[in-house]
Short mmCIF file of C-alpha atoms in Angstrom, two decimals:
data_model
loop_
_atom_site.label_atom_id
_atom_site.label_comp_id
_atom_site.label_asym_id
_atom_site.label_seq_id
_atom_site.Cartn_x
_atom_site.Cartn_y
_atom_site.Cartn_z
CA UNK A 1 35.57 70.00 125.86
CA UNK A 2 32.12 69.21 124.70
CA UNK A 3 31.96 66.18 122.66
CA UNK A 4 31.14 66.48 118.74
CA UNK A 5 29.48 63.12 118.77
CA UNK A 6 26.58 62.70 116.50
CA UNK A 7 27.10 66.15 114.92
CA UNK A 8 26.35 66.28 111.27
CA UNK A 9 29.37 67.54 109.43
CA UNK A 10 29.98 68.62 105.84
CA UNK A 11 33.70 68.57 104.97
CA UNK A 12 35.51 69.50 101.76
CA UNK A 13 38.53 67.62 100.87
CA UNK A 14 40.91 67.04 97.98
CA UNK A 15 41.83 63.67 99.43
CA UNK A 16 44.98 65.09 101.17
CA UNK A 17 46.25 63.44 104.31
CA UNK A 18 45.40 66.38 106.60
CA UNK A 19 41.68 66.54 105.58
CA UNK A 20 41.43 62.83 105.33
CA UNK A 21 42.63 62.47 109.00
CA UNK A 22 40.34 65.18 110.13
CA UNK A 23 37.41 63.20 108.55
CA UNK A 24 38.74 59.97 110.22
CA UNK A 25 38.91 61.54 113.73
CA UNK A 26 35.44 63.10 113.38
CA UNK A 27 34.00 59.74 112.35
CA UNK A 28 35.72 57.98 115.30
CA UNK A 29 33.92 60.44 117.64
CA UNK A 30 30.52 59.49 115.97
CA UNK A 31 29.94 62.43 113.66
CA UNK A 32 27.86 61.86 110.61
CA UNK A 33 29.88 62.91 107.57
CA UNK A 34 29.42 64.18 104.03
CA UNK A 35 32.81 64.57 102.16
CA UNK A 36 32.63 67.17 99.23
CA UNK A 37 35.03 67.53 96.34
CA UNK A 38 36.20 65.19 93.61
CA UNK A 39 34.06 62.23 93.87
CA UNK A 40 36.47 59.47 92.69
CA UNK A 41 39.15 60.32 95.14
CA UNK A 42 36.72 60.91 98.01
CA UNK A 43 35.14 57.52 97.56
CA UNK A 44 38.32 55.92 98.29
CA UNK A 45 38.84 58.11 101.34
CA UNK A 46 35.32 57.18 102.69
CA UNK A 47 36.02 53.40 102.07
CA UNK A 48 39.32 53.75 103.92
CA UNK A 49 37.55 55.37 106.89
CA UNK A 50 34.79 52.61 106.92
CA UNK A 51 37.34 49.95 106.92
CA UNK A 52 39.42 51.28 109.71
CA UNK A 53 36.47 51.76 112.02
CA UNK A 54 34.32 49.05 113.59
CA UNK A 55 30.47 49.14 113.56
CA UNK A 56 28.42 51.46 111.50
CA UNK A 57 30.12 54.61 110.11
CA UNK A 58 27.91 57.24 108.47
CA UNK A 59 30.05 58.80 105.62
CA UNK A 60 28.75 59.67 102.27
CA UNK A 61 30.34 61.64 99.24
CA UNK A 62 28.82 64.47 97.17
CA UNK A 63 30.94 65.49 94.05
CA UNK A 64 31.61 69.14 93.07
CA UNK A 65 34.26 70.82 90.99
CA UNK A 66 36.05 73.40 93.26
CA UNK A 67 37.02 75.38 90.05
CA UNK A 68 33.31 76.09 89.35
CA UNK A 69 32.37 79.78 88.93
CA UNK A 70 28.68 79.43 89.36
CA UNK A 71 27.43 79.84 92.78
CA UNK A 72 24.29 77.80 91.99
CA UNK A 73 26.58 74.67 91.57
CA UNK A 74 27.84 74.89 95.11
CA UNK A 75 24.34 75.57 96.30
CA UNK A 76 23.05 72.46 94.74
CA UNK A 77 25.98 70.41 96.18
CA UNK A 78 24.99 71.74 99.64
CA UNK A 79 21.43 70.75 99.03
CA UNK A 80 22.50 67.20 98.36
CA UNK A 81 24.50 67.15 101.48
CA UNK A 82 21.56 68.46 103.62
CA UNK A 83 19.39 65.66 101.89
CA UNK A 84 21.60 63.13 103.29
CA UNK A 85 22.14 64.60 106.78
CA UNK A 86 18.86 66.36 107.34
CA UNK A 87 20.60 69.51 108.58
CA UNK A 88 24.14 70.65 109.24
CA UNK A 89 25.64 71.25 112.50
CA UNK A 90 29.27 72.21 111.16
CA UNK A 91 31.02 72.80 107.80
CA UNK A 92 34.70 72.21 107.63
CA UNK A 93 36.52 73.60 104.51
CA UNK A 94 39.71 72.09 103.85
CA UNK A 95 39.94 71.97 100.09
CA UNK A 96 42.92 73.85 98.89
CA UNK A 97 45.49 73.99 96.00
CA UNK A 98 48.58 76.17 96.51
CA UNK A 99 50.20 75.50 93.13
CA UNK A 100 53.88 75.39 92.58
CA UNK A 101 56.17 77.95 94.14
CA UNK A 102 56.69 80.75 91.65
CA UNK A 103 57.22 84.45 91.54
CA UNK A 104 53.96 86.08 90.79
CA UNK A 105 55.48 88.14 88.10
CA UNK A 106 55.76 84.90 86.23
CA UNK A 107 52.29 83.51 87.23
CA UNK A 108 50.10 83.01 84.10
CA UNK A 109 46.56 84.22 84.22
CA UNK A 110 45.10 80.84 83.96
CA UNK A 111 47.09 79.65 86.92
CA UNK A 112 46.10 82.73 88.91
CA UNK A 113 42.44 82.20 88.22
CA UNK A 114 42.56 78.50 89.17
CA UNK A 115 44.23 79.41 92.49
CA UNK A 116 41.60 82.13 93.00
CA UNK A 117 38.78 79.93 92.19
CA UNK A 118 39.94 76.90 94.29
CA UNK A 119 41.01 78.79 97.43
CA UNK A 120 38.80 81.71 97.72
CA UNK A 121 35.71 81.68 95.48
CA UNK A 122 34.78 78.09 96.33
CA UNK A 123 34.85 78.90 100.08
CA UNK A 124 32.85 82.05 99.52
CA UNK A 125 30.12 80.19 97.72
CA UNK A 126 30.05 77.32 100.27
CA UNK A 127 30.14 79.65 103.34
CA UNK A 128 27.04 81.40 101.90
CA UNK A 129 25.27 78.22 101.03
CA UNK A 130 25.86 76.51 104.36
CA UNK A 131 25.03 79.88 106.25
CA UNK A 132 21.70 80.21 104.58
CA UNK A 133 20.73 76.62 105.42
CA UNK A 134 21.85 76.97 109.09
CA UNK A 135 19.99 80.19 109.36
CA UNK A 136 16.93 78.68 107.93
CA UNK A 137 17.05 75.66 110.15
CA UNK A 138 17.32 78.00 113.10
CA UNK A 139 19.74 75.61 114.95
CA UNK A 140 22.96 77.63 114.61
CA UNK A 141 26.15 75.93 113.67
CA UNK A 142 29.97 76.21 113.26
CA UNK A 143 31.76 77.03 110.07
CA UNK A 144 35.51 76.28 110.06
CA UNK A 145 37.93 77.34 107.32
CA UNK A 146 41.34 75.74 107.16
CA UNK A 147 43.75 78.33 105.85
CA UNK A 148 47.77 78.68 106.01
CA UNK A 149 50.17 80.79 107.82
CA UNK A 150 51.16 82.38 104.56
CA UNK A 151 47.92 84.26 104.65
CA UNK A 152 48.90 86.01 108.18
CA UNK A 153 51.15 89.11 108.36
CA UNK A 154 53.45 87.10 110.69
CA UNK A 155 53.82 83.98 108.39
CA UNK A 156 54.91 85.32 105.01
CA UNK A 157 57.23 83.24 102.65
CA UNK A 158 58.01 83.83 99.04
CA UNK A 159 56.78 82.01 96.08
CA UNK A 160 53.04 81.76 96.92
CA UNK A 161 51.57 85.25 96.58
CA UNK A 162 48.30 84.32 95.11
CA UNK A 163 47.75 81.54 97.43
CA UNK A 164 48.79 83.60 100.31
CA UNK A 165 46.44 86.48 99.25
CA UNK A 166 43.54 83.85 99.20
CA UNK A 167 44.37 82.65 102.65
CA UNK A 168 44.39 86.30 104.03
CA UNK A 169 41.08 86.65 102.26
CA UNK A 170 39.75 83.67 104.20
CA UNK A 171 40.84 84.97 107.44
CA UNK A 172 39.22 88.43 106.78
CA UNK A 173 36.10 86.53 105.48
CA UNK A 174 35.98 84.82 108.93
CA UNK A 175 36.11 88.05 110.83
CA UNK A 176 33.43 89.89 108.68
CA UNK A 177 31.14 86.73 108.45
CA UNK A 178 31.18 86.36 112.09
CA UNK A 179 29.90 89.85 112.67
CA UNK A 180 26.99 89.41 110.19
CA UNK A 181 25.63 85.95 111.00
CA UNK A 182 26.43 85.71 114.68
CA UNK A 183 22.79 86.77 115.31
CA UNK A 184 21.75 83.35 113.69
CA UNK A 185 24.13 81.59 116.25
CA UNK A 186 26.43 80.63 113.61
CA UNK A 187 30.07 80.73 114.69
CA UNK A 188 32.77 81.29 111.95
CA UNK A 189 36.52 80.59 112.72
CA UNK A 190 39.59 79.66 110.87
CA UNK A 191 42.67 77.44 111.40
CA UNK A 192 45.93 78.72 109.90
CA UNK A 193 48.03 75.60 109.85
CA UNK A 194 51.83 75.43 109.77
CA UNK A 195 53.92 73.70 107.09
CA UNK A 196 54.65 70.00 106.67
CA UNK A 197 57.38 68.35 104.72
CA UNK A 198 55.27 67.67 101.65
CA UNK A 199 54.21 71.40 101.34
CA UNK A 200 55.68 73.46 98.47
CA UNK A 201 58.03 75.67 100.48
CA UNK A 202 60.00 72.82 102.15
CA UNK A 203 60.14 70.95 98.90
CA UNK A 204 61.36 73.99 97.01
CA UNK A 205 64.42 74.02 99.53
CA UNK A 206 64.81 70.27 99.30
CA UNK A 207 63.25 67.71 101.74
CA UNK A 208 66.57 66.56 103.29
CA UNK A 209 67.64 70.12 103.88
CA UNK A 210 64.38 70.93 105.43
CA UNK A 211 64.58 67.75 107.74
CA UNK A 212 68.07 68.82 108.74
CA UNK A 213 67.43 72.43 109.47
CA UNK A 214 64.04 72.20 111.12
CA UNK A 215 65.38 72.51 114.71
CA UNK A 216 66.90 75.89 113.87
CA UNK A 217 63.81 77.04 111.86
CA UNK A 218 60.78 75.94 114.05
CA UNK A 219 60.71 76.57 117.83
CA UNK A 220 58.98 73.17 118.32
CA UNK A 221 61.79 71.62 116.18
CA UNK A 222 59.55 69.72 113.89
CA UNK A 223 57.26 70.18 110.91
CA UNK A 224 53.50 69.84 111.22
CA UNK A 225 52.31 66.25 111.75
CA UNK A 226 49.47 65.82 109.08
CA UNK A 227 47.83 63.02 111.00
CA UNK A 228 47.43 64.58 114.44
CA UNK A 229 48.24 68.30 114.65
CA UNK A 230 45.07 69.80 113.06
CA UNK A 231 42.29 67.62 113.65
CA UNK A 232 42.06 68.20 117.56
CA UNK A 233 41.60 71.92 116.74
CA UNK A 234 38.77 71.01 114.19
CA UNK A 235 37.03 68.82 116.87
CA UNK A 236 37.09 71.64 119.46
CA UNK A 237 35.56 74.06 116.95
CA UNK A 238 32.89 71.63 116.02
CA UNK A 239 32.06 70.83 119.58
CA UNK A 240 30.16 72.90 122.19
CA UNK A 241 33.51 73.61 123.95
CA UNK A 242 33.93 76.47 121.52
CA UNK A 243 30.46 77.78 121.65
CA UNK A 244 31.59 81.39 122.57
CA UNK A 245 34.46 81.56 120.10
CA UNK A 246 33.78 83.15 116.72
CA UNK A 247 35.70 85.51 114.42
CA UNK A 248 38.97 83.90 115.33
CA UNK A 249 41.87 82.40 113.50
CA UNK A 250 43.72 79.76 115.49
CA UNK A 251 47.40 79.20 114.66
CA UNK A 252 48.40 75.61 114.74
CA UNK A 253 51.93 75.96 113.57
CA UNK A 254 54.47 75.01 116.24
CA UNK A 255 55.34 78.98 116.15
CA UNK A 256 56.67 78.62 112.60
CA UNK A 257 55.02 81.87 111.77
CA UNK A 258 57.07 83.72 114.32
CA UNK A 259 60.27 82.88 112.66
CA UNK A 260 58.89 82.73 109.16
CA UNK A 261 60.30 86.29 108.18
CA UNK A 262 63.72 84.78 108.99
CA UNK A 263 63.10 81.29 107.53
CA UNK A 264 65.26 82.12 104.30
CA UNK A 265 68.35 82.65 106.41
CA UNK A 266 67.82 79.18 107.87
CA UNK A 267 66.58 77.27 104.87
#
């Protein structure tokens, strides 16, 4: 695999363990990073990464409200990131908010709009803002969207209809965008991650029950490891090792999605 060292990467995060560990592992490999999201929480993530690594670590923070409805706000935020980095080699969109498990007939309009703004509209605005800058810089680049197995036909579970619809939309955005901007040598891919114990579905059935029955419910007999299971795929997509891959969704789920339609019988 080609090394992602010295790549200039913009990464969105809500400060969760998965995106924080992706940022850490990119920084460990010498990438220059700008973290984008809620500024107060991301500054602590950046400080933690700096403190855990020896030597100079290039990691800055740009604040933006992911519930913003105006594309220009995201455009300005990407401009700030480009001022820091000079240009962008890769964009990794990790920011997500599933909301509580709830039948969609009971979901309020306000909660639905929040889910849509955070999980689809922000990605739409950012993919366009980043894509324009990669196009204008004429250097190509890699765009990576982190989604969930609930957005795939084979990974359905109940209680997350709005979030699942957004995840499905992101996977279609990846395919369609790859067709349109490949001529600029911009690659667009997604990672559909499996569930970990702190996700809403395992919590809804009970953590202890989820721990006990995982061997029956998941072929690899464990839930997703938030520290290690996703970052390696991101590193691959950032690197030159994936230079001929675009329009693809990689499933990093331990085959959870293969049994997901039967999950209720186990859980």
